[in-house]
mmCIF file of C-alpha atoms in Angstrom:
data_model
loop_
_atom_site.group_PDB
_atom_site.id
_atom_site.type_symbol
_atom_site.label_atom_id
_atom_site.label_comp_id
_atom_site.label_asym_id
_atom_site.label_seq_id
_atom_site.Cartn_x
_atom_site.Cartn_y
_atom_site.Cartn_z
ATOM 1 C CA ASN A 1 -17.999 -31.291 0.421
ATOM 2 C CA PRO A 2 -17.318 -30.376 -3.244
ATOM 3 C CA LEU A 3 -18.547 -26.780 -2.768
ATOM 4 C CA LYS A 4 -16.161 -25.995 0.073
ATOM 5 C CA MET A 5 -12.914 -24.364 -1.063
ATOM 6 C CA THR A 6 -9.722 -25.089 0.793
ATOM 7 C CA THR A 7 -6.925 -22.619 1.477
ATOM 8 C CA GLU A 8 -5.003 -24.319 -1.320
ATOM 9 C CA ASP A 9 -7.947 -23.819 -3.706
ATOM 10 C CA HIS A 10 -8.057 -20.112 -2.850
ATOM 11 C CA GLN A 11 -4.311 -19.771 -3.423
ATOM 12 C CA ASN A 12 -4.541 -21.593 -6.763
ATOM 13 C CA GLN A 13 -7.379 -19.298 -7.813
ATOM 14 C CA LYS A 14 -5.372 -16.229 -6.817
ATOM 15 C CA ASP A 15 -2.253 -17.502 -8.648
ATOM 16 C CA GLN A 16 -4.325 -18.119 -11.776
ATOM 17 C CA ALA A 17 -5.835 -14.625 -11.598
ATOM 18 C CA LEU A 18 -2.392 -13.050 -11.104
ATOM 19 C CA ALA A 19 -1.117 -14.901 -14.168
ATOM 20 C CA LEU A 20 -4.030 -13.531 -16.244
ATOM 21 C CA LEU A 21 -3.707 -9.949 -14.981
ATOM 22 C CA PRO A 22 -1.334 -8.712 -17.741
ATOM 23 C CA GLU A 23 -3.667 -10.125 -20.374
ATOM 24 C CA LEU A 24 -6.650 -8.372 -18.785
ATOM 25 C CA LYS A 25 -4.781 -5.049 -18.763
ATOM 26 C CA GLU A 26 -3.947 -5.523 -22.435
ATOM 27 C CA GLU A 27 -7.577 -6.328 -23.226
ATOM 28 C CA LEU A 28 -8.852 -3.248 -21.366
ATOM 29 C CA GLU A 29 -6.182 -0.921 -22.820
ATOM 30 C CA ASN A 30 -6.730 2.681 -21.627
ATOM 31 C CA LEU A 31 -9.683 1.690 -19.455
ATOM 32 C CA ALA A 32 -7.253 -0.038 -17.057
ATOM 33 C CA VAL A 33 -4.959 2.991 -16.711
ATOM 34 C CA GLY A 34 -5.001 4.174 -13.118
ATOM 35 C CA VAL A 35 -6.873 1.104 -11.854
ATOM 36 C CA THR A 36 -5.014 -0.830 -9.176
ATOM 37 C CA ASP A 37 -4.072 -4.456 -9.663
ATOM 38 C CA LYS A 38 -6.058 -5.283 -6.533
ATOM 39 C CA ASN A 39 -9.210 -3.844 -8.111
ATOM 40 C CA LEU A 40 -8.667 -5.585 -11.458
ATOM 41 C CA LEU A 41 -8.021 -8.896 -9.720
ATOM 42 C CA LYS A 42 -11.540 -8.818 -8.295
ATOM 43 C CA PHE A 43 -12.875 -9.261 -11.819
ATOM 44 C CA LEU A 44 -10.572 -12.214 -12.511
ATOM 45 C CA LEU A 45 -11.188 -13.910 -9.178
ATOM 46 C CA TRP A 46 -14.898 -14.125 -9.924
ATOM 47 C CA LYS A 47 -14.103 -16.409 -12.855
ATOM 48 C CA PRO A 48 -10.601 -16.665 -14.345
ATOM 49 C CA ASP A 49 -11.572 -15.780 -17.913
ATOM 50 C CA VAL A 50 -10.046 -12.631 -19.420
ATOM 51 C CA LYS A 51 -12.866 -11.888 -21.880
ATOM 52 C CA ARG A 52 -15.553 -12.301 -19.228
ATOM 53 C CA ALA A 53 -13.552 -10.293 -16.680
ATOM 54 C CA ALA A 54 -13.080 -7.488 -19.225
ATOM 55 C CA ASP A 55 -16.800 -7.498 -20.031
ATOM 56 C CA ARG A 56 -17.662 -7.342 -16.303
ATOM 57 C CA PHE A 57 -15.191 -4.498 -15.775
ATOM 58 C CA ARG A 58 -16.604 -2.515 -18.712
ATOM 59 C CA ALA A 59 -20.146 -3.031 -17.394
ATOM 60 C CA HIS A 60 -18.995 -1.861 -13.950
ATOM 61 C CA VAL A 61 -17.397 1.288 -15.386
ATOM 62 C CA LYS A 62 -20.540 2.001 -17.435
ATOM 63 C CA TRP A 63 -22.747 1.551 -14.374
ATOM 64 C CA ARG A 64 -20.574 3.880 -12.283
ATOM 65 C CA ARG A 65 -20.711 6.558 -15.009
ATOM 66 C CA GLU A 66 -24.495 6.283 -15.231
ATOM 67 C CA ASN A 67 -24.996 6.329 -11.447
ATOM 68 C CA VAL A 68 -22.515 8.870 -10.122
ATOM 69 C CA TRP A 69 -25.021 9.946 -7.481
ATOM 70 C CA ALA A 70 -24.372 6.641 -5.674
ATOM 71 C CA PHE A 71 -20.774 7.556 -4.965
ATOM 72 C CA ASP A 72 -21.209 11.026 -3.501
ATOM 73 C CA GLU A 73 -18.969 12.925 -5.868
ATOM 74 C CA PRO A 74 -17.875 15.066 -4.059
ATOM 75 C CA GLU A 75 -18.025 13.015 -0.900
ATOM 76 C CA LEU A 76 -21.045 13.773 1.228
ATOM 77 C CA ARG A 77 -20.215 14.850 4.776
ATOM 78 C CA VAL A 78 -22.893 15.563 7.325
ATOM 79 C CA SER A 79 -20.607 17.960 9.188
ATOM 80 C CA ALA A 80 -20.178 20.067 6.052
ATOM 81 C CA ASP A 81 -23.842 20.323 5.070
ATOM 82 C CA ALA A 82 -26.388 21.788 7.469
ATOM 83 C CA GLN A 83 -29.321 20.585 5.330
ATOM 84 C CA VAL A 84 -28.098 16.976 5.367
ATOM 85 C CA ASP A 85 -27.538 17.193 9.109
ATOM 86 C CA ARG A 86 -31.089 18.471 9.588
ATOM 87 C CA LEU A 87 -32.542 15.727 7.360
ATOM 88 C CA ILE A 88 -30.712 12.953 9.173
ATOM 89 C CA LYS A 89 -31.720 14.264 12.575
ATOM 90 C CA GLY A 90 -35.295 14.495 11.321
ATOM 91 C CA GLU A 91 -35.101 10.886 10.076
ATOM 92 C CA VAL A 92 -36.098 11.911 6.554
ATOM 93 C CA MET A 93 -34.460 9.943 3.741
ATOM 94 C CA VAL A 94 -34.190 11.368 0.234
ATOM 95 C CA ALA A 95 -33.296 9.148 -2.732
ATOM 96 C CA PRO A 96 -32.735 10.087 -6.376
ATOM 97 C CA ASP A 97 -35.258 8.896 -8.993
ATOM 98 C CA SER A 98 -32.793 6.475 -10.574
#
């Protein structure tokens, strides 16, 4: 089956992504500061192309900035918010307009 990847294929893909990681960091410059290698590798593992990985990473960062509500900044905890606790127990879901 040509679509089935072997363990060796996965390792080759990972090795290729690791080899491109320094180039991706250079391409992203300050945007990569503070981002773990593990996180950056996700963008290279999708397709081992530095320009495309950088474009995907920039789009991801832009999306996160535009949709901060999706990440509960600060983290949402039911135990710390009586209103959220009441809403969950009442089975009422509230979603932002975006």
